[in-house]
C-alpha cells in the first residue's frame, strides 16, 4: 500500500480531482486546506528581512492564497492510475502552477479503507 499526497495549487479543480478518483475506484481521500511556506512568509515579512522572498515573489500568484492537500491510501497497483487521473484534470504536473504529487509506503493500516 501507499499513502498518496497531492498538493493542489489550483483549488478550483478539487471537485474534479475527487470525481476522477471515484471514477477510478480510488476512495476515502481526505482534503486539508493549506498554504505554502513561501506564500506565508511573504505575507508576514518584508523582502529585506528574509532575502529569498524577493526572488520567490515572481513565482507566487497573488490571487491564489491557499492550496489543498489531498491524501489517500491506495494499493501499489493504483499509483499510475491515480497520477493519470490527477493529470487528466490539472494537466502535466511538471508544468508550473499545477501541483505536486508523491507517495510514501504504508507498512501498517487499520480501519476502514
Short mmCIF file of N, CA and C in Angstrom, two decimals:
data_model
loop_
_atom_site.label_atom_id
_atom_site.label_comp_id
_atom_site.label_asym_id
_atom_site.label_seq_id
_atom_site.Cartn_x
_atom_site.Cartn_y
_atom_site.Cartn_z
N UNK A 1 0.84 -1.19 0.00
CA UNK A 1 0.00 0.00 0.00
C UNK A 1 0.88 1.24 0.00
N UNK A 2 0.28 2.33 -0.46
CA UNK A 2 0.96 3.62 -0.49
C UNK A 2 0.02 4.70 0.06
N UNK A 3 0.63 5.71 0.63
CA UNK A 3 -0.11 6.91 1.00
C UNK A 3 0.23 7.95 -0.05
N UNK A 4 -0.77 8.32 -0.84
CA UNK A 4 -0.58 9.27 -1.93
C UNK A 4 -0.96 10.66 -1.45
N UNK A 5 -0.08 11.61 -1.69
CA UNK A 5 -0.32 13.01 -1.35
C UNK A 5 -0.37 13.83 -2.63
N UNK A 6 -1.32 14.73 -2.70
CA UNK A 6 -1.37 15.72 -3.78
C UNK A 6 -1.48 17.09 -3.14
N UNK A 7 -0.52 17.95 -3.41
CA UNK A 7 -0.63 19.35 -3.03
C UNK A 7 -1.17 20.05 -4.27
N UNK A 8 -2.41 20.46 -4.20
CA UNK A 8 -3.13 21.01 -5.35
C UNK A 8 -3.12 22.52 -5.29
N UNK A 9 -2.43 23.15 -6.24
CA UNK A 9 -2.39 24.61 -6.29
C UNK A 9 -3.67 25.19 -6.85
N UNK A 10 -4.28 24.51 -7.78
CA UNK A 10 -5.48 25.01 -8.43
C UNK A 10 -6.71 24.48 -7.70
N UNK A 11 -7.05 25.14 -6.60
CA UNK A 11 -8.12 24.64 -5.72
C UNK A 11 -9.47 24.56 -6.42
N UNK A 12 -9.64 25.31 -7.49
CA UNK A 12 -10.90 25.24 -8.23
C UNK A 12 -11.08 23.88 -8.91
N UNK A 13 -10.03 23.09 -8.97
CA UNK A 13 -10.08 21.76 -9.58
C UNK A 13 -10.34 20.64 -8.57
N UNK A 14 -10.53 21.00 -7.31
CA UNK A 14 -10.67 19.99 -6.25
C UNK A 14 -11.80 19.01 -6.54
N UNK A 15 -12.99 19.49 -6.83
CA UNK A 15 -14.13 18.59 -7.08
C UNK A 15 -13.85 17.67 -8.26
N UNK A 16 -13.22 18.20 -9.29
CA UNK A 16 -12.90 17.38 -10.47
C UNK A 16 -11.89 16.29 -10.13
N UNK A 17 -10.92 16.61 -9.28
CA UNK A 17 -9.93 15.61 -8.84
C UNK A 17 -10.63 14.50 -8.07
N UNK A 18 -11.47 14.87 -7.12
CA UNK A 18 -12.16 13.86 -6.31
C UNK A 18 -13.08 13.00 -7.16
N UNK A 19 -13.74 13.61 -8.13
CA UNK A 19 -14.60 12.85 -9.05
C UNK A 19 -13.76 11.88 -9.88
N UNK A 20 -12.61 12.34 -10.36
CA UNK A 20 -11.71 11.46 -11.12
C UNK A 20 -11.24 10.29 -10.26
N UNK A 21 -10.97 10.54 -8.99
CA UNK A 21 -10.59 9.46 -8.08
C UNK A 21 -11.72 8.43 -7.98
N UNK A 22 -12.94 8.90 -7.71
CA UNK A 22 -14.08 7.98 -7.57
C UNK A 22 -14.28 7.19 -8.86
N UNK A 23 -14.17 7.86 -10.00
CA UNK A 23 -14.34 7.18 -11.29
C UNK A 23 -13.27 6.13 -11.55
N UNK A 24 -12.15 6.22 -10.83
CA UNK A 24 -11.06 5.26 -10.99
C UNK A 24 -10.92 4.35 -9.75
N UNK A 25 -12.01 4.24 -8.98
CA UNK A 25 -12.07 3.36 -7.82
C UNK A 25 -11.04 3.70 -6.74
N UNK A 26 -10.73 4.98 -6.62
CA UNK A 26 -9.86 5.47 -5.55
C UNK A 26 -10.77 6.20 -4.57
N UNK A 27 -10.87 5.67 -3.37
CA UNK A 27 -11.87 6.18 -2.43
C UNK A 27 -11.23 6.52 -1.10
N UNK A 28 -11.94 7.31 -0.31
CA UNK A 28 -11.51 7.60 1.05
C UNK A 28 -10.47 8.69 1.18
N UNK A 29 -10.42 9.61 0.26
CA UNK A 29 -9.44 10.70 0.33
C UNK A 29 -9.84 11.71 1.41
N UNK A 30 -8.84 12.35 1.97
CA UNK A 30 -9.03 13.42 2.94
C UNK A 30 -8.45 14.69 2.35
N UNK A 31 -9.13 15.82 2.56
CA UNK A 31 -8.70 17.10 2.00
C UNK A 31 -8.43 18.07 3.14
N UNK A 32 -7.28 18.73 3.06
CA UNK A 32 -6.89 19.73 4.06
C UNK A 32 -6.55 21.02 3.33
N UNK A 33 -7.07 22.15 3.81
CA UNK A 33 -6.65 23.45 3.28
C UNK A 33 -5.22 23.71 3.75
N UNK A 34 -4.42 24.30 2.86
CA UNK A 34 -3.02 24.54 3.21
C UNK A 34 -2.52 25.83 2.57
N UNK A 35 -1.35 26.24 3.02
CA UNK A 35 -0.67 27.40 2.44
C UNK A 35 0.81 27.08 2.43
N UNK A 36 1.47 27.41 1.33
CA UNK A 36 2.89 27.12 1.20
C UNK A 36 3.75 28.04 2.06
N UNK A 37 4.93 27.56 2.40
CA UNK A 37 5.84 28.31 3.26
C UNK A 37 6.20 29.66 2.66
N UNK A 38 6.54 29.69 1.38
CA UNK A 38 6.95 30.95 0.76
C UNK A 38 5.82 31.98 0.78
N UNK A 39 4.61 31.53 0.48
CA UNK A 39 3.47 32.45 0.48
C UNK A 39 3.20 32.97 1.89
N UNK A 40 3.26 32.10 2.87
CA UNK A 40 3.01 32.51 4.25
C UNK A 40 4.06 33.51 4.72
N UNK A 41 5.32 33.22 4.47
CA UNK A 41 6.38 34.13 4.89
C UNK A 41 6.31 35.46 4.15
N UNK A 42 5.97 35.40 2.85
CA UNK A 42 5.93 36.65 2.08
C UNK A 42 4.80 37.56 2.55
N UNK A 43 3.78 37.00 3.17
CA UNK A 43 2.69 37.83 3.67
C UNK A 43 3.02 38.44 5.04
N UNK A 44 4.06 37.95 5.69
CA UNK A 44 4.38 38.41 7.05
C UNK A 44 5.66 39.23 7.14
N UNK A 45 6.55 39.09 6.16
CA UNK A 45 7.85 39.74 6.26
C UNK A 45 8.15 40.55 5.02
N UNK A 46 8.99 41.55 5.17
CA UNK A 46 9.47 42.32 4.04
C UNK A 46 10.60 41.57 3.37
N UNK A 47 10.84 41.91 2.09
CA UNK A 47 11.91 41.25 1.33
C UNK A 47 13.27 41.37 2.01
N UNK A 48 13.54 42.50 2.65
CA UNK A 48 14.85 42.69 3.26
C UNK A 48 15.01 41.88 4.55
N UNK A 49 13.91 41.41 5.13
CA UNK A 49 14.01 40.60 6.35
C UNK A 49 14.37 39.15 6.04
N UNK A 50 13.86 38.65 4.94
CA UNK A 50 14.17 37.28 4.51
C UNK A 50 14.58 37.37 3.05
N UNK A 51 15.87 37.18 2.79
CA UNK A 51 16.45 37.50 1.49
C UNK A 51 15.87 36.73 0.31
N UNK A 52 15.47 35.49 0.47
CA UNK A 52 15.00 34.72 -0.67
C UNK A 52 13.58 35.09 -1.11
N UNK A 53 12.86 35.87 -0.31
CA UNK A 53 11.46 36.17 -0.64
C UNK A 53 11.32 36.99 -1.91
N UNK A 54 12.21 37.93 -2.14
CA UNK A 54 12.06 38.77 -3.33
C UNK A 54 12.15 37.94 -4.60
N UNK A 55 13.00 36.93 -4.61
CA UNK A 55 13.10 36.08 -5.80
C UNK A 55 11.89 35.16 -5.93
N UNK A 56 11.28 34.80 -4.83
CA UNK A 56 10.11 33.92 -4.88
C UNK A 56 8.83 34.65 -5.27
N UNK A 57 8.75 35.93 -5.00
CA UNK A 57 7.53 36.68 -5.32
C UNK A 57 7.17 36.60 -6.80
N UNK A 58 8.17 36.45 -7.65
CA UNK A 58 7.93 36.34 -9.08
C UNK A 58 7.05 35.13 -9.39
N UNK A 59 7.23 34.05 -8.62
CA UNK A 59 6.52 32.81 -8.89
C UNK A 59 5.18 32.71 -8.18
N UNK A 60 4.96 33.51 -7.19
CA UNK A 60 3.72 33.44 -6.42
C UNK A 60 2.61 34.20 -7.13
N UNK A 61 1.48 33.57 -7.25
CA UNK A 61 0.33 34.23 -7.85
C UNK A 61 -0.43 34.92 -6.72
N UNK A 62 -0.51 36.25 -6.75
CA UNK A 62 -1.13 36.97 -5.64
C UNK A 62 -2.59 36.61 -5.42
N UNK A 63 -3.30 36.21 -6.47
CA UNK A 63 -4.72 35.89 -6.31
C UNK A 63 -4.93 34.52 -5.66
N UNK A 64 -3.89 33.74 -5.60
CA UNK A 64 -4.01 32.40 -5.03
C UNK A 64 -3.45 32.41 -3.62
N UNK A 65 -4.31 32.30 -2.66
CA UNK A 65 -3.88 32.40 -1.27
C UNK A 65 -3.71 31.04 -0.60
N UNK A 66 -4.40 30.03 -1.10
CA UNK A 66 -4.31 28.74 -0.44
C UNK A 66 -4.19 27.62 -1.46
N UNK A 67 -3.93 26.45 -0.94
CA UNK A 67 -3.90 25.24 -1.74
C UNK A 67 -4.63 24.16 -0.94
N UNK A 68 -4.75 23.01 -1.53
CA UNK A 68 -5.33 21.87 -0.83
C UNK A 68 -4.32 20.74 -0.80
N UNK A 69 -4.31 19.99 0.27
CA UNK A 69 -3.57 18.74 0.33
C UNK A 69 -4.60 17.63 0.37
N UNK A 70 -4.51 16.73 -0.59
CA UNK A 70 -5.39 15.57 -0.66
C UNK A 70 -4.53 14.35 -0.37
N UNK A 71 -4.98 13.52 0.53
CA UNK A 71 -4.24 12.28 0.73
C UNK A 71 -5.18 11.10 0.83
N UNK A 72 -4.68 9.96 0.36
CA UNK A 72 -5.47 8.74 0.33
C UNK A 72 -4.55 7.54 0.34
N UNK A 73 -5.01 6.47 0.98
CA UNK A 73 -4.27 5.21 0.96
C UNK A 73 -4.74 4.43 -0.27
N UNK A 74 -3.78 3.99 -1.06
CA UNK A 74 -4.09 3.25 -2.28
C UNK A 74 -3.25 1.97 -2.33
N UNK A 75 -3.68 1.06 -3.16
CA UNK A 75 -2.87 -0.13 -3.44
C UNK A 75 -1.72 0.27 -4.36
N UNK A 76 -0.62 -0.44 -4.28
CA UNK A 76 0.52 -0.14 -5.15
C UNK A 76 0.11 -0.09 -6.62
N UNK A 77 -0.77 -1.00 -7.00
CA UNK A 77 -1.21 -1.10 -8.39
C UNK A 77 -2.04 0.10 -8.85
N UNK A 78 -2.52 0.92 -7.92
CA UNK A 78 -3.36 2.07 -8.27
C UNK A 78 -2.55 3.36 -8.47
N UNK A 79 -1.27 3.33 -8.20
CA UNK A 79 -0.47 4.56 -8.24
C UNK A 79 -0.50 5.22 -9.62
N UNK A 80 -0.21 4.47 -10.65
CA UNK A 80 -0.19 5.04 -12.00
C UNK A 80 -1.57 5.57 -12.40
N UNK A 81 -2.61 4.83 -12.04
CA UNK A 81 -3.98 5.26 -12.33
C UNK A 81 -4.30 6.57 -11.61
N UNK A 82 -3.89 6.68 -10.36
CA UNK A 82 -4.16 7.89 -9.58
C UNK A 82 -3.47 9.10 -10.17
N UNK A 83 -2.21 8.94 -10.53
CA UNK A 83 -1.46 10.07 -11.12
C UNK A 83 -2.06 10.45 -12.47
N UNK A 84 -2.45 9.47 -13.26
CA UNK A 84 -3.11 9.77 -14.54
C UNK A 84 -4.43 10.51 -14.33
N UNK A 85 -5.18 10.11 -13.32
CA UNK A 85 -6.45 10.78 -13.01
C UNK A 85 -6.21 12.24 -12.63
N UNK A 86 -5.18 12.47 -11.82
CA UNK A 86 -4.84 13.84 -11.42
C UNK A 86 -4.45 14.67 -12.64
N UNK A 87 -3.56 14.12 -13.46
CA UNK A 87 -3.09 14.88 -14.62
C UNK A 87 -4.17 15.07 -15.67
N UNK A 88 -5.18 14.20 -15.69
CA UNK A 88 -6.29 14.41 -16.63
C UNK A 88 -7.09 15.65 -16.27
N UNK A 89 -6.99 16.07 -15.01
CA UNK A 89 -7.72 17.26 -14.54
C UNK A 89 -6.84 18.51 -14.56
N UNK A 90 -5.64 18.42 -14.01
CA UNK A 90 -4.80 19.63 -13.86
C UNK A 90 -3.77 19.79 -14.97
N UNK A 91 -3.57 18.76 -15.76
CA UNK A 91 -2.53 18.80 -16.78
C UNK A 91 -1.23 18.22 -16.24
N UNK A 92 -0.20 18.35 -17.02
CA UNK A 92 1.11 17.80 -16.70
C UNK A 92 1.65 18.41 -15.40
N UNK A 93 1.89 17.57 -14.41
CA UNK A 93 2.36 18.07 -13.11
C UNK A 93 3.77 18.64 -13.16
N UNK A 94 4.49 18.40 -14.24
CA UNK A 94 5.81 19.01 -14.35
C UNK A 94 5.72 20.47 -14.79
N UNK A 95 4.53 20.91 -15.14
CA UNK A 95 4.31 22.31 -15.52
C UNK A 95 4.08 23.16 -14.28
N UNK A 96 4.39 24.43 -14.42
CA UNK A 96 4.23 25.38 -13.32
C UNK A 96 2.77 25.54 -12.91
N UNK A 97 2.56 25.74 -11.63
CA UNK A 97 1.25 26.10 -11.07
C UNK A 97 0.19 25.02 -11.22
N UNK A 98 0.59 23.76 -11.09
CA UNK A 98 -0.39 22.68 -11.12
C UNK A 98 -0.48 22.01 -9.76
N UNK A 99 0.61 21.46 -9.31
CA UNK A 99 0.63 20.79 -8.02
C UNK A 99 1.83 19.88 -7.91
N UNK A 100 1.88 19.16 -6.81
CA UNK A 100 2.94 18.20 -6.55
C UNK A 100 2.28 16.93 -6.02
N UNK A 101 2.69 15.79 -6.56
CA UNK A 101 2.17 14.52 -6.07
C UNK A 101 3.35 13.64 -5.67
N UNK A 102 3.18 12.93 -4.57
CA UNK A 102 4.19 11.97 -4.15
C UNK A 102 3.52 10.90 -3.29
N UNK A 103 4.21 9.79 -3.13
CA UNK A 103 3.67 8.72 -2.29
C UNK A 103 4.75 8.23 -1.34
N UNK A 104 4.29 7.65 -0.26
CA UNK A 104 5.17 7.01 0.71
C UNK A 104 4.60 5.63 1.01
N UNK A 105 5.48 4.68 1.29
CA UNK A 105 4.99 3.33 1.60
C UNK A 105 4.21 3.32 2.92
N UNK A 106 3.20 2.48 2.96
CA UNK A 106 2.42 2.27 4.18
C UNK A 106 2.69 0.83 4.62
N UNK A 107 3.29 0.67 5.79
CA UNK A 107 3.58 -0.68 6.26
C UNK A 107 2.53 -1.19 7.25
N UNK A 108 1.63 -0.30 7.69
CA UNK A 108 0.56 -0.73 8.57
C UNK A 108 -0.62 0.23 8.42
N UNK A 109 -1.81 -0.34 8.38
CA UNK A 109 -3.03 0.47 8.38
C UNK A 109 -4.14 -0.37 9.01
N UNK A 110 -4.97 0.28 9.78
CA UNK A 110 -6.10 -0.40 10.41
C UNK A 110 -7.28 0.55 10.38
N UNK A 111 -8.43 0.05 10.05
CA UNK A 111 -9.62 0.88 9.97
C UNK A 111 -10.25 0.73 8.61
N UNK A 112 -11.22 1.55 8.36
CA UNK A 112 -11.95 1.49 7.10
C UNK A 112 -11.09 2.05 5.98
N UNK A 113 -10.90 1.26 4.94
CA UNK A 113 -10.13 1.70 3.78
C UNK A 113 -10.80 1.24 2.52
#
